[in-house]
Short mmCIF file of N, CA and C in Angstrom, two decimals:
data_model
loop_
_atom_site.label_atom_id
_atom_site.label_comp_id
_atom_site.label_asym_id
_atom_site.label_seq_id
_atom_site.Cartn_x
_atom_site.Cartn_y
_atom_site.Cartn_z
N UNK A 1 0.73 -1.25 0.32
CA UNK A 1 0.05 0.09 0.27
C UNK A 1 0.69 1.54 0.15
N UNK A 2 0.37 2.08 -0.65
CA UNK A 2 1.03 3.26 -0.81
C UNK A 2 0.52 4.82 -0.12
N UNK A 3 1.28 5.31 0.84
CA UNK A 3 1.20 6.30 1.74
C UNK A 3 1.32 7.96 1.17
N UNK A 4 0.95 8.78 1.15
CA UNK A 4 1.13 10.10 0.81
C UNK A 4 0.91 11.31 1.95
N UNK A 5 2.55 11.72 2.13
CA UNK A 5 2.54 12.67 3.53
C UNK A 5 2.74 13.93 3.05
N UNK A 6 1.55 14.81 3.46
CA UNK A 6 2.09 16.69 3.13
C UNK A 6 2.70 17.09 4.31
N UNK A 7 3.46 18.20 3.80
CA UNK A 7 3.70 19.25 4.27
C UNK A 7 3.60 20.58 3.81
N UNK A 8 3.53 21.33 4.47
CA UNK A 8 3.42 22.80 4.04
C UNK A 8 1.88 23.10 4.43
N UNK A 9 1.32 24.54 3.97
CA UNK A 9 0.53 25.06 3.82
C UNK A 9 0.31 25.98 5.29
N UNK A 10 -0.87 26.96 5.61
CA UNK A 10 -0.82 27.63 6.75
C UNK A 10 -1.85 28.63 6.24
N UNK A 11 -1.14 29.90 7.23
CA UNK A 11 -2.16 30.76 7.14
C UNK A 11 -1.24 31.86 6.36
N UNK A 12 -1.93 32.97 5.43
CA UNK A 12 -0.91 33.60 4.83
C UNK A 12 -1.89 35.00 4.24
N UNK A 13 -1.31 35.98 4.50
CA UNK A 13 -2.25 37.25 3.50
C UNK A 13 -2.48 37.48 2.01
N UNK A 14 -3.54 37.81 1.50
CA UNK A 14 -3.80 37.75 0.23
C UNK A 14 -2.30 38.58 -0.45
N UNK A 15 -1.74 37.80 -1.87
CA UNK A 15 -0.72 38.25 -2.15
C UNK A 15 0.59 37.48 -1.93
N UNK A 16 0.50 36.56 -0.89
CA UNK A 16 1.62 36.02 -0.43
C UNK A 16 1.73 34.61 -0.96
N UNK A 17 2.61 33.86 -0.54
CA UNK A 17 2.96 32.66 -1.33
C UNK A 17 3.25 31.68 -0.16
N UNK A 18 2.69 30.38 -0.66
CA UNK A 18 3.16 29.09 0.18
C UNK A 18 3.69 27.88 -0.72
N UNK A 19 4.22 27.13 0.12
CA UNK A 19 4.64 25.84 -0.84
C UNK A 19 4.24 24.80 -0.74
N UNK A 20 3.35 23.65 -0.97
CA UNK A 20 2.93 22.58 -0.47
C UNK A 20 3.59 21.51 -0.86
N UNK A 21 4.33 20.36 -0.13
CA UNK A 21 5.13 19.37 -0.44
C UNK A 21 4.70 17.90 -0.05
N UNK A 22 4.57 16.89 -1.13
CA UNK A 22 3.88 15.89 -0.78
C UNK A 22 5.04 14.57 -1.08
N UNK A 23 5.12 13.66 -0.43
CA UNK A 23 6.27 12.42 -0.47
C UNK A 23 5.31 11.23 -0.76
N UNK A 24 5.68 10.52 -1.66
CA UNK A 24 4.90 9.04 -1.80
C UNK A 24 5.92 8.06 -0.99
N UNK A 25 5.47 7.04 -0.65
CA UNK A 25 6.26 6.09 0.16
C UNK A 25 5.32 4.74 0.19
N UNK A 26 6.09 3.59 0.31
CA UNK A 26 5.67 2.23 0.04
C UNK A 26 6.02 1.53 -1.24
N UNK A 27 5.11 0.48 -1.44
CA UNK A 27 5.14 -0.24 -2.34
C UNK A 27 4.87 0.50 -3.87
N UNK A 28 6.12 0.93 -4.20
CA UNK A 28 6.05 1.52 -5.74
C UNK A 28 6.50 0.78 -6.72
N UNK A 29 5.86 0.65 -8.02
CA UNK A 29 6.94 0.33 -9.12
C UNK A 29 6.87 1.50 -9.95
N UNK A 30 5.93 2.61 -10.15
CA UNK A 30 5.79 3.61 -10.96
C UNK A 30 4.90 4.43 -10.73
N UNK A 31 4.96 5.47 -10.60
CA UNK A 31 3.99 7.14 -10.38
C UNK A 31 3.73 7.58 -11.82
N UNK A 32 2.49 7.37 -12.51
CA UNK A 32 1.65 7.92 -13.52
C UNK A 32 1.57 9.32 -13.45
N UNK A 33 1.10 9.48 -12.35
CA UNK A 33 0.78 10.85 -12.13
C UNK A 33 0.77 11.41 -10.73
N UNK A 34 1.22 12.64 -9.99
CA UNK A 34 1.01 13.45 -8.88
C UNK A 34 0.03 14.45 -9.10
N UNK A 35 -0.40 14.91 -8.11
CA UNK A 35 -1.36 15.98 -8.33
C UNK A 35 -2.14 16.54 -6.98
N UNK A 36 -2.84 17.83 -7.32
CA UNK A 36 -2.98 18.68 -5.95
C UNK A 36 -4.57 18.92 -6.31
N UNK A 37 -5.50 18.57 -5.30
CA UNK A 37 -6.51 19.01 -5.44
C UNK A 37 -7.20 19.94 -4.04
N UNK A 38 -8.21 20.53 -4.20
CA UNK A 38 -8.46 21.44 -2.93
C UNK A 38 -10.13 21.31 -2.70
N UNK A 39 -10.57 21.56 -1.87
CA UNK A 39 -11.93 21.28 -1.12
C UNK A 39 -11.99 22.50 -0.22
N UNK A 40 -13.02 23.48 -0.77
CA UNK A 40 -13.36 24.53 0.40
C UNK A 40 -14.71 24.11 0.93
N UNK A 41 -15.16 24.65 2.08
CA UNK A 41 -16.24 24.20 2.77
C UNK A 41 -17.36 24.37 2.03
N UNK A 42 -18.17 23.54 2.01
CA UNK A 42 -19.64 23.21 1.40
C UNK A 42 -19.20 23.27 0.14
N UNK A 43 -18.14 23.17 -0.86
CA UNK A 43 -17.80 22.82 -2.37
C UNK A 43 -17.18 21.50 -2.52
N UNK A 44 -17.29 20.73 -3.93
CA UNK A 44 -16.36 19.70 -4.21
C UNK A 44 -15.12 19.78 -4.37
N UNK A 45 -14.70 18.93 -4.06
CA UNK A 45 -12.85 18.64 -4.42
C UNK A 45 -12.67 18.53 -5.72
N UNK A 46 -11.92 19.91 -6.28
CA UNK A 46 -11.20 20.04 -7.31
C UNK A 46 -9.94 19.72 -7.58
N UNK A 47 -9.59 19.51 -8.92
CA UNK A 47 -8.28 19.55 -9.10
C UNK A 47 -7.67 20.71 -9.33
N UNK A 48 -6.31 21.08 -8.94
CA UNK A 48 -5.80 22.33 -8.65
C UNK A 48 -4.50 22.09 -9.75
N UNK A 49 -3.97 21.24 -9.89
CA UNK A 49 -2.64 20.96 -10.70
C UNK A 49 -2.35 19.47 -10.54
N UNK A 50 -1.88 18.98 -11.69
CA UNK A 50 -1.31 17.80 -11.75
C UNK A 50 0.08 17.39 -12.75
N UNK A 51 0.78 16.63 -12.51
CA UNK A 51 2.21 16.48 -13.32
C UNK A 51 2.10 15.00 -13.33
N UNK A 52 2.44 14.47 -14.91
CA UNK A 52 2.62 13.28 -14.99
C UNK A 52 4.24 13.08 -15.24
N UNK A 53 4.79 11.61 -15.43
CA UNK A 53 5.96 11.18 -15.10
C UNK A 53 6.79 12.19 -16.15
N UNK A 54 6.24 12.14 -17.47
CA UNK A 54 6.91 12.68 -18.17
C UNK A 54 7.11 14.23 -18.29
N UNK A 55 6.84 14.97 -17.42
CA UNK A 55 6.52 16.50 -17.17
C UNK A 55 5.71 16.99 -17.40
N UNK A 56 4.55 16.46 -18.29
CA UNK A 56 3.57 17.25 -18.91
C UNK A 56 2.68 17.42 -17.79
N UNK A 57 2.06 18.89 -17.41
CA UNK A 57 1.15 19.76 -16.80
C UNK A 57 -0.09 20.07 -17.15
N UNK A 58 -1.09 19.93 -15.95
CA UNK A 58 -2.17 20.46 -16.41
C UNK A 58 -2.50 21.82 -14.80
N UNK A 59 -3.35 22.66 -14.99
CA UNK A 59 -3.75 23.38 -14.01
C UNK A 59 -5.11 23.91 -14.33
N UNK A 60 -5.78 23.90 -13.18
CA UNK A 60 -7.11 24.45 -13.04
C UNK A 60 -7.07 26.09 -13.54
N UNK A 61 -8.14 26.26 -14.48
CA UNK A 61 -7.98 27.64 -15.02
C UNK A 61 -7.63 29.01 -13.57
N UNK A 62 -8.24 28.81 -12.57
CA UNK A 62 -8.23 29.73 -11.36
C UNK A 62 -7.15 29.92 -11.08
N UNK A 63 -5.82 28.97 -11.36
CA UNK A 63 -4.40 29.07 -10.70
C UNK A 63 -3.47 29.20 -11.86
N UNK A 64 -3.75 28.88 -13.20
CA UNK A 64 -2.72 29.28 -14.34
C UNK A 64 -1.88 30.71 -13.95
N UNK A 65 -0.83 30.50 -14.06
CA UNK A 65 -0.09 32.01 -14.08
C UNK A 65 0.37 32.21 -12.68
N UNK A 66 -0.06 31.60 -11.20
CA UNK A 66 0.11 31.91 -9.69
C UNK A 66 0.72 30.85 -9.64
N UNK A 67 0.46 29.26 -9.60
CA UNK A 67 0.41 28.30 -9.26
C UNK A 67 1.89 27.51 -9.96
N UNK A 68 2.53 26.65 -9.59
CA UNK A 68 3.49 25.78 -10.54
C UNK A 68 3.67 24.30 -9.40
N UNK A 69 3.47 23.61 -10.41
CA UNK A 69 3.55 22.17 -9.61
C UNK A 69 5.22 21.56 -10.41
N UNK A 70 5.61 21.13 -9.38
CA UNK A 70 6.77 20.42 -9.81
C UNK A 70 6.76 18.91 -9.39
N UNK A 71 7.92 17.97 -9.85
CA UNK A 71 8.00 17.04 -9.19
C UNK A 71 9.48 16.43 -9.34
N UNK A 72 10.04 15.51 -8.36
CA UNK A 72 11.27 14.66 -8.13
C UNK A 72 10.88 13.40 -8.28
N UNK A 73 11.18 13.09 -9.62
CA UNK A 73 10.90 11.79 -9.89
C UNK A 73 11.43 10.70 -9.00
N UNK A 74 12.78 10.66 -8.77
CA UNK A 74 13.80 10.03 -8.17
C UNK A 74 13.48 9.86 -6.65
N UNK A 75 12.57 10.85 -6.00
CA UNK A 75 12.20 11.11 -4.77
C UNK A 75 10.89 10.68 -4.42
N UNK A 76 10.26 10.73 -5.50
CA UNK A 76 8.40 10.19 -5.37
C UNK A 76 8.12 11.53 -4.82
N UNK A 77 8.36 12.76 -5.00
CA UNK A 77 7.70 13.61 -4.22
C UNK A 77 7.12 14.77 -5.19
N UNK A 78 6.24 15.71 -4.88
CA UNK A 78 5.84 16.69 -5.56
C UNK A 78 5.55 18.01 -4.95
N UNK A 79 5.45 19.22 -5.80
CA UNK A 79 5.69 20.29 -4.59
C UNK A 79 4.91 21.19 -5.38
N UNK A 80 3.79 21.99 -4.63
CA UNK A 80 3.15 23.09 -5.08
C UNK A 80 3.16 24.50 -4.54
N UNK A 81 4.39 25.22 -5.86
CA UNK A 81 4.60 26.07 -5.37
C UNK A 81 3.07 27.37 -5.50
N UNK A 82 3.14 28.26 -4.49
CA UNK A 82 1.54 29.15 -4.60
C UNK A 82 1.82 30.43 -4.58
N UNK A 83 1.77 31.41 -5.38
CA UNK A 83 2.17 32.80 -5.36
C UNK A 83 0.80 33.73 -5.37
N UNK A 84 1.09 34.61 -5.35
CA UNK A 84 -0.22 35.76 -5.59
C UNK A 84 -1.38 35.11 -5.02
N UNK A 85 -1.27 34.65 -3.86
CA UNK A 85 -2.52 33.84 -3.34
C UNK A 85 -3.93 34.77 -2.86
N UNK A 86 -4.93 34.56 -3.10
CA UNK A 86 -6.05 35.03 -3.03
C UNK A 86 -7.09 34.63 -1.79
N UNK A 87 -8.10 35.07 -1.43
CA UNK A 87 -9.02 34.84 -0.46
C UNK A 87 -9.77 33.46 -0.95
N UNK A 88 -10.08 33.62 -2.10
CA UNK A 88 -10.69 32.28 -2.86
C UNK A 88 -9.76 31.10 -3.06
N UNK A 89 -8.53 31.18 -2.60
CA UNK A 89 -7.55 30.13 -2.68
C UNK A 89 -7.68 29.04 -1.34
N UNK A 90 -8.45 29.74 -0.47
CA UNK A 90 -8.35 28.94 1.03
C UNK A 90 -9.32 27.86 0.54
N UNK A 91 -8.62 26.66 1.06
CA UNK A 91 -9.10 25.31 1.09
C UNK A 91 -8.56 24.49 1.84
N UNK A 92 -8.90 22.98 2.10
CA UNK A 92 -7.96 22.04 2.19
C UNK A 92 -7.51 21.49 0.73
N UNK A 93 -6.08 21.42 1.02
CA UNK A 93 -5.32 20.65 -0.38
C UNK A 93 -4.88 19.08 -0.31
N UNK A 94 -5.20 18.64 -1.15
CA UNK A 94 -4.92 17.25 -1.00
C UNK A 94 -3.77 17.04 -1.90
N UNK A 95 -2.83 15.84 -1.55
CA UNK A 95 -2.33 15.54 -2.35
C UNK A 95 -2.86 14.25 -2.90
N UNK A 96 -2.55 13.91 -4.24
CA UNK A 96 -3.10 12.81 -5.18
C UNK A 96 -1.93 12.05 -5.89
N UNK A 97 -1.97 10.77 -5.95
CA UNK A 97 -1.07 10.08 -6.96
C UNK A 97 -1.79 8.76 -7.67
N UNK A 98 -1.59 8.57 -8.66
CA UNK A 98 -1.85 7.20 -9.63
C UNK A 98 -0.79 6.71 -9.52
N UNK A 99 -0.68 5.56 -9.11
CA UNK A 99 0.62 4.49 -8.75
C UNK A 99 0.43 3.25 -9.20
N UNK A 100 1.47 2.57 -9.42
CA UNK A 100 1.61 1.10 -9.91
C UNK A 100 2.27 0.68 -8.96
N UNK A 101 1.61 -0.27 -8.06
CA UNK A 101 2.66 -0.98 -7.02
C UNK A 101 3.24 -2.01 -7.40
N UNK A 102 2.62 -2.58 -8.46
CA UNK A 102 3.70 -3.89 -9.42
C UNK A 102 3.17 -2.90 -10.83
N UNK A 103 3.74 -4.27 -11.80
CA UNK A 103 3.76 -3.80 -13.31
C UNK A 103 2.35 -3.51 -13.62
N UNK A 104 1.28 -4.34 -13.04
CA UNK A 104 0.19 -4.39 -13.18
C UNK A 104 -0.82 -4.08 -12.42
N UNK A 105 -0.54 -3.76 -11.09
CA UNK A 105 -1.52 -3.56 -9.79
C UNK A 105 -1.63 -1.44 -9.82
N UNK A 106 -2.62 -0.90 -10.66
CA UNK A 106 -2.61 0.44 -10.01
C UNK A 106 -3.39 0.60 -8.74
N UNK A 107 -3.09 1.65 -8.27
CA UNK A 107 -3.52 2.26 -6.92
C UNK A 107 -3.90 3.93 -6.81
N UNK A 108 -4.70 4.15 -6.99
CA UNK A 108 -5.02 6.07 -6.41
C UNK A 108 -4.86 6.29 -4.83
N UNK A 109 -3.99 6.62 -4.23
CA UNK A 109 -3.30 7.35 -2.94
C UNK A 109 -4.00 8.84 -3.01
N UNK A 110 -4.34 9.01 -1.63
CA UNK A 110 -4.52 10.39 -1.29
C UNK A 110 -3.80 10.68 -0.11
N UNK A 111 -3.41 12.07 0.17
CA UNK A 111 -2.69 12.21 1.34
C UNK A 111 -4.00 12.91 2.27
N UNK A 112 -3.34 13.29 3.84
CA UNK A 112 -4.26 13.66 4.46
C UNK A 112 -5.05 14.78 4.28
N UNK A 113 -4.48 15.74 3.64
CA UNK A 113 -5.12 17.29 3.32
C UNK A 113 -4.39 18.17 4.19
N UNK A 114 -4.33 19.41 3.98
CA UNK A 114 -3.68 20.45 4.33
C UNK A 114 -4.58 21.50 4.41
N UNK A 115 -4.68 22.78 5.68
CA UNK A 115 -5.68 23.61 5.25
C UNK A 115 -4.47 24.86 4.81
N UNK A 116 -5.10 25.62 3.80
CA UNK A 116 -4.60 26.85 3.13
C UNK A 116 -5.37 27.81 3.58
N UNK A 117 -5.23 28.92 4.65
CA UNK A 117 -5.91 29.72 4.30
C UNK A 117 -5.41 31.51 3.82
N UNK A 118 -6.34 31.71 3.14
CA UNK A 118 -5.45 33.31 2.83
C UNK A 118 -6.37 34.40 3.65
N UNK A 119 -5.90 35.08 4.28
CA UNK A 119 -6.67 36.29 4.47
C UNK A 119 -6.71 37.35 3.70
N UNK A 120 -7.68 38.45 3.86
CA UNK A 120 -7.62 39.68 2.72
C UNK A 120 -7.28 40.65 3.37
#
């Protein structure tokens, strides 16, 4: 089984920056992609950014130009650099990964979530 451990997050003023990190551990053959989702109170969990093993990235329109996702394949880690933060970025952020624990066994893993609060 795979575990995802988050770090980072916290409280920041609007216009500020935060960096989230997530490390995958456990039985890992390969990681197809790693991603960040967020969920604000009363809302659904939405994709923020995703990065594939070849470096291809996807971003939600609301964060394009402000957030940058990066990945260290050797360390099975993903980072989310969040700049120019806005109050509407306030949410619990979840790390997500699609992993092959063996060459033929896929698994979707989620981290425990970390709170990001942006004050106006």
